[in-house]
Amino acid sequence: MPTLRDIIAEDLRTQITTGHLKPGSRLPSEPKLATHYKVSTPTIRQALALLQAEGLIEKTHGKGNFVRPPLRRITYLGGGPTLPTPGLQISVRTTKIRARGHLSVLLRVPAGSPLTEFQCLSHDGTSPHSLSRVYIPRDLTPTVIPDESTWPTTSAMPLAEVEERLCARLPTPVEAATLRINPTLAVLAITRVATDTAGRVVEAALLALPGDRAEAVFTTHHTSEGRKAEG
Amino acid sequence: MPTLRDIIAEDLRTQITTGHLKPGSRLPSEPKLATHYKVSTPTIRQALALLQAEGLIEKTHGKGNFVRPPLRRITYLGGGPTLPTPGLQISVRTTKIRARGHLSVLLRVPAGSPLTEFQCLSHDGTSPHSLSRVYIPRDLTPTVIPDESTWPTTSAMPLAEVEERLCARLPTPVEAATLRINPTLAVLAITRVATDTAGRVVEAALLALPGDRAEAVFTTHHTSEGRKAEG
DNA sequence: CAGTGGTCTAGACCACGCG
DNA sequence: GCGTGGTCTAGACCACTGT
């Protein structure tokens, strides 16, 4: 059951993928598109939101809608501590807080335990890339000082297990503003919990990646025999 | 920068989480909510879409908006062949097709190669659960016949590597209709490629999970020393 | 049938980017 | 100042669910 929005999106999509609309070029303004397709502007905007979610176009308030150059996707590599990606500007804000609610559950520490919080925002040039908050128990002082070139992590610790939970959810208002994404489009949210060999939670990280240009990749290597069950 | 929609969603959210609105109960109709909050119905609907994306409410066309009972999330376990989850009805449709375009790239076979396609739709009671298409080269005949109780997979093969790519994207019109989700809300899309010890691609699977109630979990076990780099 | 949500209309008003 | 997209309005019409 394709709706008007789907039909219009499909038409623009083929114009983009066939090269009829060149990367970087601006689309006609929304009122003009509305006139052309004989629909109202909200319907046009819904069609554009679809293309935006696919990473085909970029919207810029006050400028217009642009065909996105062949997409360089943001790739999150799972299975271990996130490593700094070359060519990325990272700003970190460090604060000292105390565990409460959801956090104390994640880190398996009593409420009120001292934590260090790293609020990280990474940019790829001018475009926001990812937003993350990393929590580390205060007594596990990171041996690596987080700065522009390294990601906060207690990577010197012997990690035993990393669990990553992913879901698609809508951004909070501040996430939408910070990542400069459409607040009606999803982010890829990742909750990562790292445990050391003693079973202690060493780090919990909450990441939000813009859904229109991010993906997460997990590679599992199997030894001689495939594992039969897990959960 | 919270908008009207965010403010209304926040108000309803606290009413739900504090138990002021009981699970299973119906919310006032959208026009009534619009009158109560002194906004138009589209604004109310945006606020409700937010709550829906959080899994707090369920919308049913012709009936109303309902507070969702404490959410039983759909959990996708990464890192290996998906196993049948107890208490799930799975319907499978098998067709014979030939590789082309994206599929031949994924499976690393020449265009035109014979494939078997399994289209799977799983239900949890009456609520759609996941939609998946699994592709297997025709010459790798599955030793397990896919039926209601097993998931199609060549699990008898010695798998060497499984790669899973996740992203958040909007559903196609058929996905939205099949999973009965809001077409403006994201699905969690997973592309899984399994390789055997000989380096052959044994299976490619395209999964779509409803974003309002699904999550994916990946657990990585590290041996004595943490791995330093990957990609 | 009446009541509900789903889609769409034709605007208004504000905020942003640029000359 | 002008053109752009972002938010919101106050409806209309259709499709679905129940009685």
Short mmCIF file of C-alpha atoms (C1' of nucleotides) in Angstrom, two decimals:
data_model
loop_
_atom_site.label_atom_id
_atom_site.label_comp_id
_atom_site.label_asym_id
_atom_site.label_seq_id
_atom_site.Cartn_x
_atom_site.Cartn_y
_atom_site.Cartn_z
CA MET A 1 0.00 0.00 0.00
CA PRO A 2 2.24 2.77 -1.26
CA THR A 3 1.06 6.20 -0.20
CA LEU A 4 1.53 9.51 -1.99
CA ARG A 5 4.68 10.07 0.03
CA ASP A 6 6.10 6.73 -1.12
CA ILE A 7 5.32 7.43 -4.76
CA ILE A 8 6.98 10.85 -4.66
CA ALA A 9 9.97 9.48 -2.75
CA GLU A 10 10.31 6.69 -5.30
CA ASP A 11 10.33 9.20 -8.15
CA LEU A 12 12.97 11.40 -6.55
CA ARG A 13 14.97 8.32 -5.56
CA THR A 14 15.29 7.11 -9.13
CA GLN A 15 16.23 10.61 -10.26
CA ILE A 16 19.06 10.55 -7.73
CA THR A 17 20.28 7.01 -8.26
CA THR A 18 20.20 7.34 -12.03
CA GLY A 19 22.30 10.47 -11.77
CA HIS A 20 19.57 12.69 -13.09
CA LEU A 21 20.14 14.72 -9.95
CA LYS A 22 23.87 15.12 -9.35
CA PRO A 23 25.50 14.68 -5.95
CA GLY A 24 25.84 18.00 -4.17
CA SER A 25 23.17 19.69 -6.23
CA ARG A 26 20.22 21.37 -4.63
CA LEU A 27 16.70 20.12 -5.06
CA PRO A 28 13.91 22.57 -5.91
CA SER A 29 12.48 24.23 -2.82
CA GLU A 30 9.73 22.41 -0.99
CA PRO A 31 6.92 24.68 -2.20
CA LYS A 32 8.12 24.18 -5.78
CA LEU A 33 8.23 20.41 -5.38
CA ALA A 34 4.75 20.57 -3.85
CA THR A 35 3.46 22.44 -6.89
CA HIS A 36 5.20 20.07 -9.27
CA TYR A 37 3.81 16.94 -7.65
CA LYS A 38 0.44 18.59 -6.97
CA VAL A 39 0.58 17.85 -3.25
CA SER A 40 0.87 19.94 -0.11
CA THR A 41 4.19 20.78 1.52
CA PRO A 42 3.79 18.40 4.49
CA THR A 43 3.47 15.51 2.04
CA ILE A 44 6.61 16.62 0.21
CA ARG A 45 8.37 16.88 3.53
CA GLN A 46 7.39 13.32 4.41
CA ALA A 47 8.79 12.09 1.11
CA LEU A 48 12.02 13.99 1.73
CA ALA A 49 12.24 12.54 5.24
CA LEU A 50 12.21 9.09 3.66
CA LEU A 51 15.10 9.96 1.36
CA GLN A 52 16.91 11.57 4.27
CA ALA A 53 16.57 8.39 6.31
CA GLU A 54 18.09 6.48 3.40
CA GLY A 55 21.03 8.86 3.34
CA LEU A 56 20.21 10.07 -0.15
CA ILE A 57 19.67 13.72 0.72
CA GLU A 58 20.72 16.19 3.36
CA LYS A 59 18.55 19.00 4.62
CA THR A 60 19.99 22.28 5.78
CA HIS A 61 17.75 24.79 7.45
CA GLY A 62 17.72 28.02 5.49
CA LYS A 63 19.59 26.60 2.50
CA GLY A 64 17.71 23.70 1.00
CA ASN A 65 17.73 19.99 0.31
CA PHE A 66 20.85 18.58 -1.29
CA VAL A 67 21.73 15.32 -2.94
CA ARG A 68 24.25 13.70 -0.65
CA PRO A 69 27.59 12.75 -2.22
CA PRO A 70 28.13 8.98 -2.33
CA LEU A 71 27.65 8.19 1.29
CA ARG A 72 30.57 7.63 3.55
CA ARG A 73 28.80 5.72 6.24
CA ILE A 74 29.77 5.94 9.87
CA THR A 75 30.83 2.47 10.85
CA TYR A 76 30.79 1.31 14.41
CA LEU A 77 32.90 -1.78 14.91
CA GLY A 78 31.60 -4.00 17.63
CA GLY A 79 33.33 -6.53 19.77
CA GLY A 80 35.81 -4.44 21.61
CA PRO A 81 36.83 -1.03 22.82
CA THR A 82 36.16 1.59 20.21
CA LEU A 83 39.32 2.80 18.63
CA PRO A 84 39.97 6.31 17.45
CA THR A 85 39.14 6.67 13.79
CA PRO A 86 41.65 8.71 11.84
CA GLY A 87 40.44 12.06 10.62
CA LEU A 88 37.93 12.60 13.35
CA GLN A 89 37.74 15.51 15.74
CA ILE A 90 36.69 14.45 19.19
CA SER A 91 35.79 16.76 22.01
CA VAL A 92 35.53 15.31 25.48
CA ARG A 93 33.99 16.81 28.56
CA THR A 94 34.80 15.09 31.83
CA THR A 95 32.64 15.32 34.89
CA LYS A 96 32.47 13.55 38.19
CA ILE A 97 29.09 12.16 39.09
CA ARG A 98 27.57 9.52 41.29
CA ALA A 99 25.76 6.41 40.15
CA ARG A 100 22.01 6.39 40.33
CA GLY A 101 19.12 4.54 38.76
CA HIS A 102 19.82 2.92 35.44
CA LEU A 103 23.56 3.63 35.65
CA SER A 104 24.12 1.81 38.90
CA VAL A 105 22.36 -1.21 37.41
CA LEU A 106 24.50 -1.11 34.27
CA LEU A 107 27.75 -0.78 36.19
CA ARG A 108 26.61 -3.10 38.98
CA VAL A 109 27.63 -0.64 41.64
CA PRO A 110 25.57 0.66 44.56
CA ALA A 111 23.71 3.91 44.07
CA GLY A 112 25.91 6.83 45.05
CA SER A 113 29.17 5.25 43.90
CA PRO A 114 31.58 7.77 42.42
CA LEU A 115 31.89 7.65 38.65
CA THR A 116 33.70 9.55 35.99
CA GLU A 117 31.58 10.59 33.06
CA PHE A 118 33.06 11.37 29.66
CA GLN A 119 30.79 13.19 27.28
CA CYS A 120 32.21 12.80 23.81
CA LEU A 121 31.13 14.45 20.61
CA SER A 122 33.00 13.53 17.46
CA HIS A 123 32.91 15.44 14.21
CA ASP A 124 33.90 14.46 10.72
CA GLY A 125 34.83 17.86 9.40
CA THR A 126 31.74 19.96 10.03
CA SER A 127 29.26 17.11 10.25
CA PRO A 128 28.52 15.65 13.67
CA HIS A 129 29.42 12.02 13.84
CA SER A 130 28.51 10.48 17.15
CA LEU A 131 27.50 11.37 20.64
CA SER A 132 28.56 9.20 23.51
CA ARG A 133 28.66 9.13 27.25
CA VAL A 134 31.13 6.79 28.86
CA TYR A 135 30.97 5.92 32.55
CA ILE A 136 33.87 4.46 34.48
CA PRO A 137 33.94 3.69 38.21
CA ARG A 138 36.13 6.32 39.86
CA ASP A 139 38.40 3.76 41.50
CA LEU A 140 39.34 2.34 38.11
CA THR A 141 41.33 5.34 37.05
CA PRO A 142 41.96 5.14 33.32
CA THR A 143 45.59 4.73 32.54
CA VAL A 144 45.00 6.50 29.28
CA ILE A 145 44.04 10.12 29.64
CA PRO A 146 41.20 10.86 27.29
CA ASP A 147 42.05 13.66 24.93
CA GLU A 148 41.50 14.64 21.35
CA SER A 149 43.35 11.65 19.95
CA THR A 150 42.21 8.81 22.14
CA TRP A 151 38.87 7.46 23.10
CA PRO A 152 38.24 7.21 26.80
CA THR A 153 38.62 3.62 27.75
CA THR A 154 40.33 1.54 30.33
CA SER A 155 41.81 -0.50 27.53
CA ALA A 156 44.86 -1.33 29.64
CA MET A 157 42.60 -3.50 31.71
CA PRO A 158 42.27 -7.14 30.73
CA LEU A 159 38.75 -7.24 29.34
CA ALA A 160 36.89 -10.49 29.59
CA GLU A 161 33.57 -9.69 28.02
CA VAL A 162 31.93 -6.91 26.11
CA GLU A 163 28.18 -6.81 25.72
CA GLU A 164 26.59 -4.47 23.25
CA ARG A 165 22.87 -3.86 22.99
CA LEU A 166 21.60 -2.02 19.95
CA CYS A 167 18.26 -0.51 19.25
CA ALA A 168 16.68 2.05 16.99
CA ARG A 169 15.01 4.89 18.83
CA LEU A 170 14.10 8.49 18.25
CA PRO A 171 16.66 11.04 19.40
CA THR A 172 16.12 13.15 22.47
CA PRO A 173 15.75 16.84 21.68
CA VAL A 174 19.36 17.52 22.64
CA GLU A 175 20.63 14.59 20.57
CA ALA A 176 18.70 15.82 17.55
CA ALA A 177 20.11 19.32 18.00
CA THR A 178 23.67 18.16 18.64
CA LEU A 179 23.82 15.65 15.81
CA ARG A 180 21.79 17.99 13.63
CA ILE A 181 19.36 15.33 12.56
CA ASN A 182 15.65 15.29 11.97
CA PRO A 183 14.03 14.70 15.38
CA THR A 184 11.49 12.37 13.75
CA LEU A 185 14.21 10.06 12.40
CA ALA A 186 15.85 7.33 14.43
CA VAL A 187 19.29 7.10 15.93
CA LEU A 188 21.16 3.84 16.28
CA ALA A 189 21.64 3.58 20.02
CA ILE A 190 24.30 1.33 21.48
CA THR A 191 24.74 0.41 25.12
CA ARG A 192 28.13 -1.16 25.69
CA VAL A 193 29.15 -2.80 28.94
CA ALA A 194 32.69 -4.09 29.38
CA THR A 195 33.60 -6.54 32.10
CA ASP A 196 37.08 -7.50 33.27
CA THR A 197 38.31 -10.96 34.11
CA ALA A 198 37.22 -10.52 37.71
CA GLY A 199 33.65 -9.96 36.59
CA ARG A 200 33.73 -6.28 37.46
CA VAL A 201 32.09 -3.82 35.12
CA VAL A 202 34.90 -1.64 33.90
CA GLU A 203 33.03 0.67 31.61
CA ALA A 204 29.54 1.44 30.42
CA ALA A 205 29.00 3.49 27.32
CA LEU A 206 25.84 4.96 25.83
CA LEU A 207 26.27 5.88 22.20
CA ALA A 208 23.96 7.57 19.76
CA LEU A 209 24.77 7.45 16.06
CA PRO A 210 22.77 9.32 13.44
CA GLY A 211 20.53 6.73 11.82
CA ASP A 212 20.71 8.27 8.38
CA ARG A 213 24.40 7.54 7.99
CA ALA A 214 25.54 5.05 10.60
CA GLU A 215 25.80 1.30 10.72
CA ALA A 216 27.29 -1.15 13.17
CA VAL A 217 29.32 -4.16 12.12
CA PHE A 218 29.93 -7.26 14.18
CA THR A 219 32.21 -10.02 13.03
CA THR A 220 32.21 -13.31 14.84
CA HIS A 221 34.96 -15.81 14.24
CA HIS A 222 34.15 -19.39 15.00
CA THR A 223 36.69 -21.94 15.99
CA SER A 224 36.81 -25.44 14.54
CA GLU A 225 33.27 -26.21 15.53
CA GLY A 226 30.38 -23.87 15.29
CA ARG A 227 28.85 -22.91 18.56
CA LYS A 228 25.57 -24.55 19.08
CA ALA A 229 23.68 -22.31 21.39
CA GLU A 230 23.87 -19.00 23.07
CA GLY A 231 20.88 -17.91 25.04
CA MET B 1 14.96 22.94 22.38
CA PRO B 2 11.90 20.94 23.35
CA THR B 3 8.98 21.45 21.00
CA LEU B 4 5.28 21.22 21.76
CA ARG B 5 5.37 17.59 20.76
CA ASP B 6 8.18 16.88 23.24
CA ILE B 7 6.37 18.64 26.06
CA ILE B 8 3.14 16.73 25.47
CA ALA B 9 5.02 13.44 25.08
CA GLU B 10 6.86 14.14 28.32
CA ASP B 11 3.60 14.73 30.15
CA LEU B 12 1.99 11.54 28.86
CA ARG B 13 5.21 9.63 29.52
CA THR B 14 5.25 10.51 33.19
CA GLN B 15 1.57 9.62 33.46
CA ILE B 16 2.39 6.19 32.06
CA THR B 17 5.57 5.51 33.99
CA THR B 18 4.10 6.67 37.28
CA GLY B 19 1.21 4.30 36.75
CA HIS B 20 -1.32 7.10 36.44
CA LEU B 21 -2.26 5.43 33.18
CA LYS B 22 -2.49 1.66 33.69
CA PRO B 23 -1.01 -0.85 31.23
CA GLY B 24 -3.61 -2.00 28.74
CA SER B 25 -5.85 0.98 29.29
CA ARG B 26 -6.95 3.16 26.42
CA LEU B 27 -5.88 6.76 26.09
CA PRO B 28 -8.43 9.42 25.25
CA SER B 29 -9.05 9.71 21.53
CA GLU B 30 -6.72 11.95 19.57
CA PRO B 31 -9.24 14.77 19.10
CA LYS B 32 -9.90 14.75 22.85
CA LEU B 33 -6.19 14.86 23.64
CA ALA B 34 -5.85 17.70 21.14
CA THR B 35 -8.56 19.65 22.92
CA HIS B 36 -7.05 18.92 26.32
CA TYR B 37 -3.57 20.06 25.35
CA LYS B 38 -4.90 22.90 23.20
CA VAL B 39 -3.05 21.75 20.09
CA SER B 40 -4.05 20.34 16.74
CA THR B 41 -4.36 16.63 16.07
CA PRO B 42 -1.17 16.34 13.96
CA THR B 43 0.81 17.64 16.93
CA ILE B 44 -0.83 15.10 19.23
CA ARG B 45 -0.05 12.40 16.71
CA GLN B 46 3.62 13.40 16.67
CA ALA B 47 3.75 13.17 20.44
CA LEU B 48 2.10 9.75 20.33
CA ALA B 49 4.58 8.62 17.66
CA LEU B 50 7.36 9.45 20.11
CA LEU B 51 5.81 7.31 22.81
CA GLN B 52 5.18 4.57 20.29
CA ALA B 53 8.84 4.58 19.29
CA GLU B 54 9.72 4.17 22.95
CA GLY B 55 7.44 1.18 23.20
CA LEU B 56 5.20 2.88 25.74
CA ILE B 57 2.01 2.80 23.70
CA GLU B 58 0.47 0.79 20.91
CA LYS B 59 -1.82 2.22 18.29
CA THR B 60 -4.58 0.19 16.71
CA HIS B 61 -6.43 1.59 13.76
CA GLY B 62 -10.10 1.94 14.54
CA LYS B 63 -9.69 1.19 18.23
CA GLY B 64 -7.40 3.68 19.87
CA ASN B 65 -4.08 4.21 21.61
CA PHE B 66 -3.25 1.83 24.43
CA VAL B 67 -0.66 1.78 27.16
CA ARG B 68 1.60 -1.14 26.36
CA PRO B 69 1.98 -3.76 29.09
CA PRO B 70 5.53 -3.92 30.47
CA LEU B 71 7.41 -4.46 27.27
CA ARG B 72 8.64 -7.87 26.33
CA ARG B 73 11.32 -6.80 23.91
CA ILE B 74 12.24 -8.81 20.88
CA THR B 75 15.84 -9.78 21.32
CA TYR B 76 18.05 -10.69 18.43
CA LEU B 77 21.14 -12.56 19.54
CA GLY B 78 24.11 -11.91 17.33
CA GLY B 79 27.17 -13.94 16.69
CA GLY B 80 25.75 -17.06 15.17
CA PRO B 81 22.90 -18.68 13.35
CA THR B 82 19.60 -17.54 14.74
CA LEU B 83 17.95 -20.20 16.79
CA PRO B 84 14.24 -20.79 17.02
CA THR B 85 12.75 -18.98 19.95
CA PRO B 86 10.19 -20.98 21.90
CA GLY B 87 6.63 -19.79 21.64
CA LEU B 88 6.95 -18.21 18.25
CA GLN B 89 4.90 -19.00 15.17
CA ILE B 90 6.98 -18.90 12.04
CA SER B 91 5.65 -19.10 8.52
CA VAL B 92 8.12 -19.71 5.73
CA ARG B 93 7.65 -19.30 2.02
CA THR B 94 10.31 -20.89 -0.15
CA THR B 95 11.03 -19.75 -3.67
CA LYS B 96 13.75 -20.41 -6.18
CA ILE B 97 15.36 -17.34 -7.62
CA ARG B 98 18.57 -16.31 -9.31
CA ALA B 99 21.18 -13.98 -7.90
CA ARG B 100 21.28 -10.46 -9.22
CA GLY B 101 22.56 -7.07 -8.16
CA HIS B 102 23.08 -6.63 -4.46
CA LEU B 103 22.45 -10.30 -3.70
CA SER B 104 25.19 -11.63 -5.94
CA VAL B 105 27.60 -9.23 -4.25
CA LEU B 106 26.55 -10.34 -0.77
CA LEU B 107 26.78 -14.03 -1.59
CA ARG B 108 29.86 -13.57 -3.78
CA VAL B 109 28.35 -15.56 -6.60
CA PRO B 110 28.01 -14.57 -10.26
CA ALA B 111 24.77 -12.96 -11.36
CA GLY B 112 22.29 -15.59 -12.40
CA SER B 113 23.42 -18.21 -9.90
CA PRO B 114 20.55 -20.29 -8.56
CA LEU B 115 19.50 -19.46 -5.03
CA THR B 116 16.85 -20.56 -2.63
CA GLU B 117 14.97 -17.76 -0.93
CA PHE B 118 13.20 -18.25 2.37
CA GLN B 119 10.73 -15.56 3.29
CA CYS B 120 10.01 -15.85 6.97
CA LEU B 121 7.45 -14.06 9.05
CA SER B 122 7.35 -14.82 12.74
CA HIS B 123 4.54 -13.95 15.10
CA ASP B 124 4.38 -13.78 18.84
CA GLY B 125 0.73 -14.57 19.32
CA THR B 126 -1.05 -12.02 17.19
CA SER B 127 1.73 -9.47 17.06
CA PRO B 128 4.19 -9.63 14.17
CA HIS B 129 7.69 -10.20 15.36
CA SER B 130 10.19 -10.17 12.54
CA LEU B 131 10.42 -10.33 8.80
CA SER B 132 13.38 -11.97 7.18
CA ARG B 133 14.60 -13.16 3.86
CA VAL B 134 17.31 -15.77 3.85
CA TYR B 135 19.25 -16.61 0.71
CA ILE B 136 21.24 -19.80 0.28
CA PRO B 137 23.10 -20.92 -2.84
CA ARG B 138 21.09 -23.72 -4.42
CA ASP B 139 24.02 -26.15 -4.43
CA LEU B 140 24.33 -25.87 -0.66
CA THR B 141 21.13 -27.72 0.04
CA PRO B 142 20.14 -27.21 3.65
CA THR B 143 20.25 -30.40 5.60
CA VAL B 144 17.57 -29.03 7.85
CA ILE B 145 14.24 -28.52 6.16
CA PRO B 146 12.81 -25.18 7.22
CA ASP B 147 9.43 -25.56 8.83
CA GLU B 148 7.41 -24.09 11.64
CA SER B 149 9.85 -25.16 14.33
CA THR B 150 13.22 -24.47 12.81
CA TRP B 151 14.80 -21.48 11.27
CA PRO B 152 16.20 -21.97 7.81
CA THR B 153 19.92 -22.26 8.11
CA THR B 154 22.67 -24.49 6.96
CA SER B 155 23.75 -24.91 10.52
CA ALA B 156 25.18 -28.34 9.80
CA MET B 157 27.92 -26.56 7.88
CA PRO B 158 31.08 -25.65 9.72
CA LEU B 159 30.80 -21.90 9.91
CA ALA B 160 33.97 -19.88 10.06
CA GLU B 161 32.73 -16.33 10.23
CA VAL B 162 29.51 -14.47 10.62
CA GLU B 163 29.30 -10.80 9.78
CA GLU B 164 26.32 -8.78 10.87
CA ARG B 165 25.66 -5.22 9.76
CA LEU B 166 22.98 -3.27 11.58
CA CYS B 167 21.34 -0.04 10.73
CA ALA B 168 18.21 1.88 11.54
CA ARG B 169 16.08 2.67 8.52
CA LEU B 170 12.49 3.37 7.71
CA PRO B 171 10.40 0.38 6.71
CA THR B 172 9.35 -0.23 3.14
CA PRO B 173 5.60 0.02 2.63
CA VAL B 174 5.24 -3.76 2.69
CA GLU B 175 7.37 -4.07 5.81
CA ALA B 176 5.28 -1.46 7.59
CA ALA B 177 2.08 -3.24 6.59
CA THR B 178 3.37 -6.72 7.45
CA LEU B 179 4.88 -5.79 10.80
CA ARG B 180 1.97 -3.45 11.46
CA ILE B 181 4.19 -0.56 12.45
CA ASN B 182 4.05 3.14 11.83
CA PRO B 183 5.70 3.73 8.43
CA THR B 184 7.41 6.84 9.81
CA LEU B 185 9.18 4.85 12.55
CA ALA B 186 12.39 2.94 12.04
CA VAL B 187 13.06 -0.75 11.81
CA LEU B 188 16.26 -2.33 13.04
CA ALA B 189 17.68 -3.86 9.87
CA ILE B 190 20.26 -6.61 10.03
CA THR B 191 22.25 -8.02 7.16
CA ARG B 192 23.91 -11.25 8.14
CA VAL B 193 26.47 -13.03 6.00
CA ALA B 194 27.82 -16.42 7.07
CA THR B 195 30.98 -17.87 5.62
CA ASP B 196 32.24 -21.43 5.92
CA THR B 197 35.80 -22.55 6.56
CA ALA B 198 36.50 -22.62 2.84
CA GLY B 199 35.61 -18.96 2.57
CA ARG B 200 32.39 -19.60 0.73
CA VAL B 201 29.34 -17.57 1.61
CA VAL B 202 26.87 -20.07 2.94
CA GLU B 203 23.97 -17.82 3.76
CA ALA B 204 22.89 -14.23 3.53
CA ALA B 205 19.97 -12.99 5.56
CA LEU B 206 18.12 -9.70 5.50
CA LEU B 207 16.13 -9.11 8.65
CA ALA B 208 13.78 -6.35 9.66
CA LEU B 209 12.76 -6.01 13.29
CA PRO B 210 10.17 -3.52 14.48
CA GLY B 211 12.14 -0.67 16.02
CA ASP B 212 9.61 0.03 18.74
CA ARG B 213 10.16 -3.31 20.44
CA ALA B 214 13.36 -4.91 19.16
CA GLU B 215 16.95 -4.86 20.23
CA ALA B 216 20.05 -6.78 19.21
CA VAL B 217 22.58 -8.12 21.67
CA PHE B 218 26.16 -9.02 20.91
CA THR B 219 28.40 -10.60 23.46
CA THR B 220 32.11 -10.84 22.80
CA HIS B 221 34.30 -13.02 24.93
CA HIS B 222 37.94 -12.12 25.04
CA THR B 223 40.69 -14.58 25.66
CA SER B 224 43.60 -13.91 27.98
CA GLU B 225 44.62 -10.76 26.22
CA GLY B 226 42.28 -8.14 24.87
CA ARG B 227 42.38 -7.75 21.17
CA LYS B 228 44.15 -4.65 20.11
CA ALA B 229 42.69 -3.77 16.76
CA GLU B 230 40.05 -4.77 14.34
CA GLY B 231 39.59 -2.66 11.25
"C1'" DC C 1 -23.98 2.44 12.20
"C1'" DA C 2 -20.74 5.49 15.24
"C1'" DG C 3 -16.10 6.14 16.72
"C1'" DT C 4 -11.47 5.58 15.93
"C1'" DG C 5 -6.84 6.30 13.79
"C1'" DG C 6 -4.31 7.16 8.88
"C1'" DT C 7 -3.52 10.29 5.21
"C1'" DC C 8 -3.57 14.63 3.21
"C1'" DT C 9 -4.64 19.70 2.45
"C1'" DA C 10 -3.65 24.74 2.36
"C1'" DG C 11 -2.23 27.57 4.63
"C1'" DA C 12 0.31 30.51 9.05
"C1'" DC C 13 4.28 31.83 11.64
"C1'" DC C 14 9.06 31.40 13.20
"C1'" DA C 15 14.21 30.44 12.76
"C1'" DC C 16 18.10 29.99 9.95
"C1'" DG C 17 21.66 31.18 6.07
"C1'" DC C 18 23.23 34.33 2.89
"C1'" DG C 19 23.84 38.51 0.31
"C1'" DG D 1 15.62 41.48 3.31
"C1'" DC D 2 14.72 37.44 1.05
"C1'" DG D 3 14.32 32.62 0.41
"C1'" DT D 4 14.81 28.56 2.79
"C1'" DG D 5 13.32 24.72 5.88
"C1'" DG D 6 10.95 23.72 10.88
"C1'" DT D 7 6.79 23.78 13.48
"C1'" DC D 8 2.04 24.05 13.95
"C1'" DT D 9 -3.02 24.79 12.77
"C1'" DA D 10 -7.85 23.41 11.64
"C1'" DG D 11 -9.81 21.14 9.21
"C1'" DA D 12 -11.31 17.12 5.14
"C1'" DC D 13 -11.70 12.49 3.64
"C1'" DC D 14 -10.84 7.52 3.87
"C1'" DA D 15 -10.16 2.91 6.26
"C1'" DC D 16 -10.65 0.11 10.08
"C1'" DT D 17 -13.05 -1.73 14.42
"C1'" DG D 18 -16.69 -2.48 17.06
"C1'" DT D 19 -22.22 -2.90 17.74
#
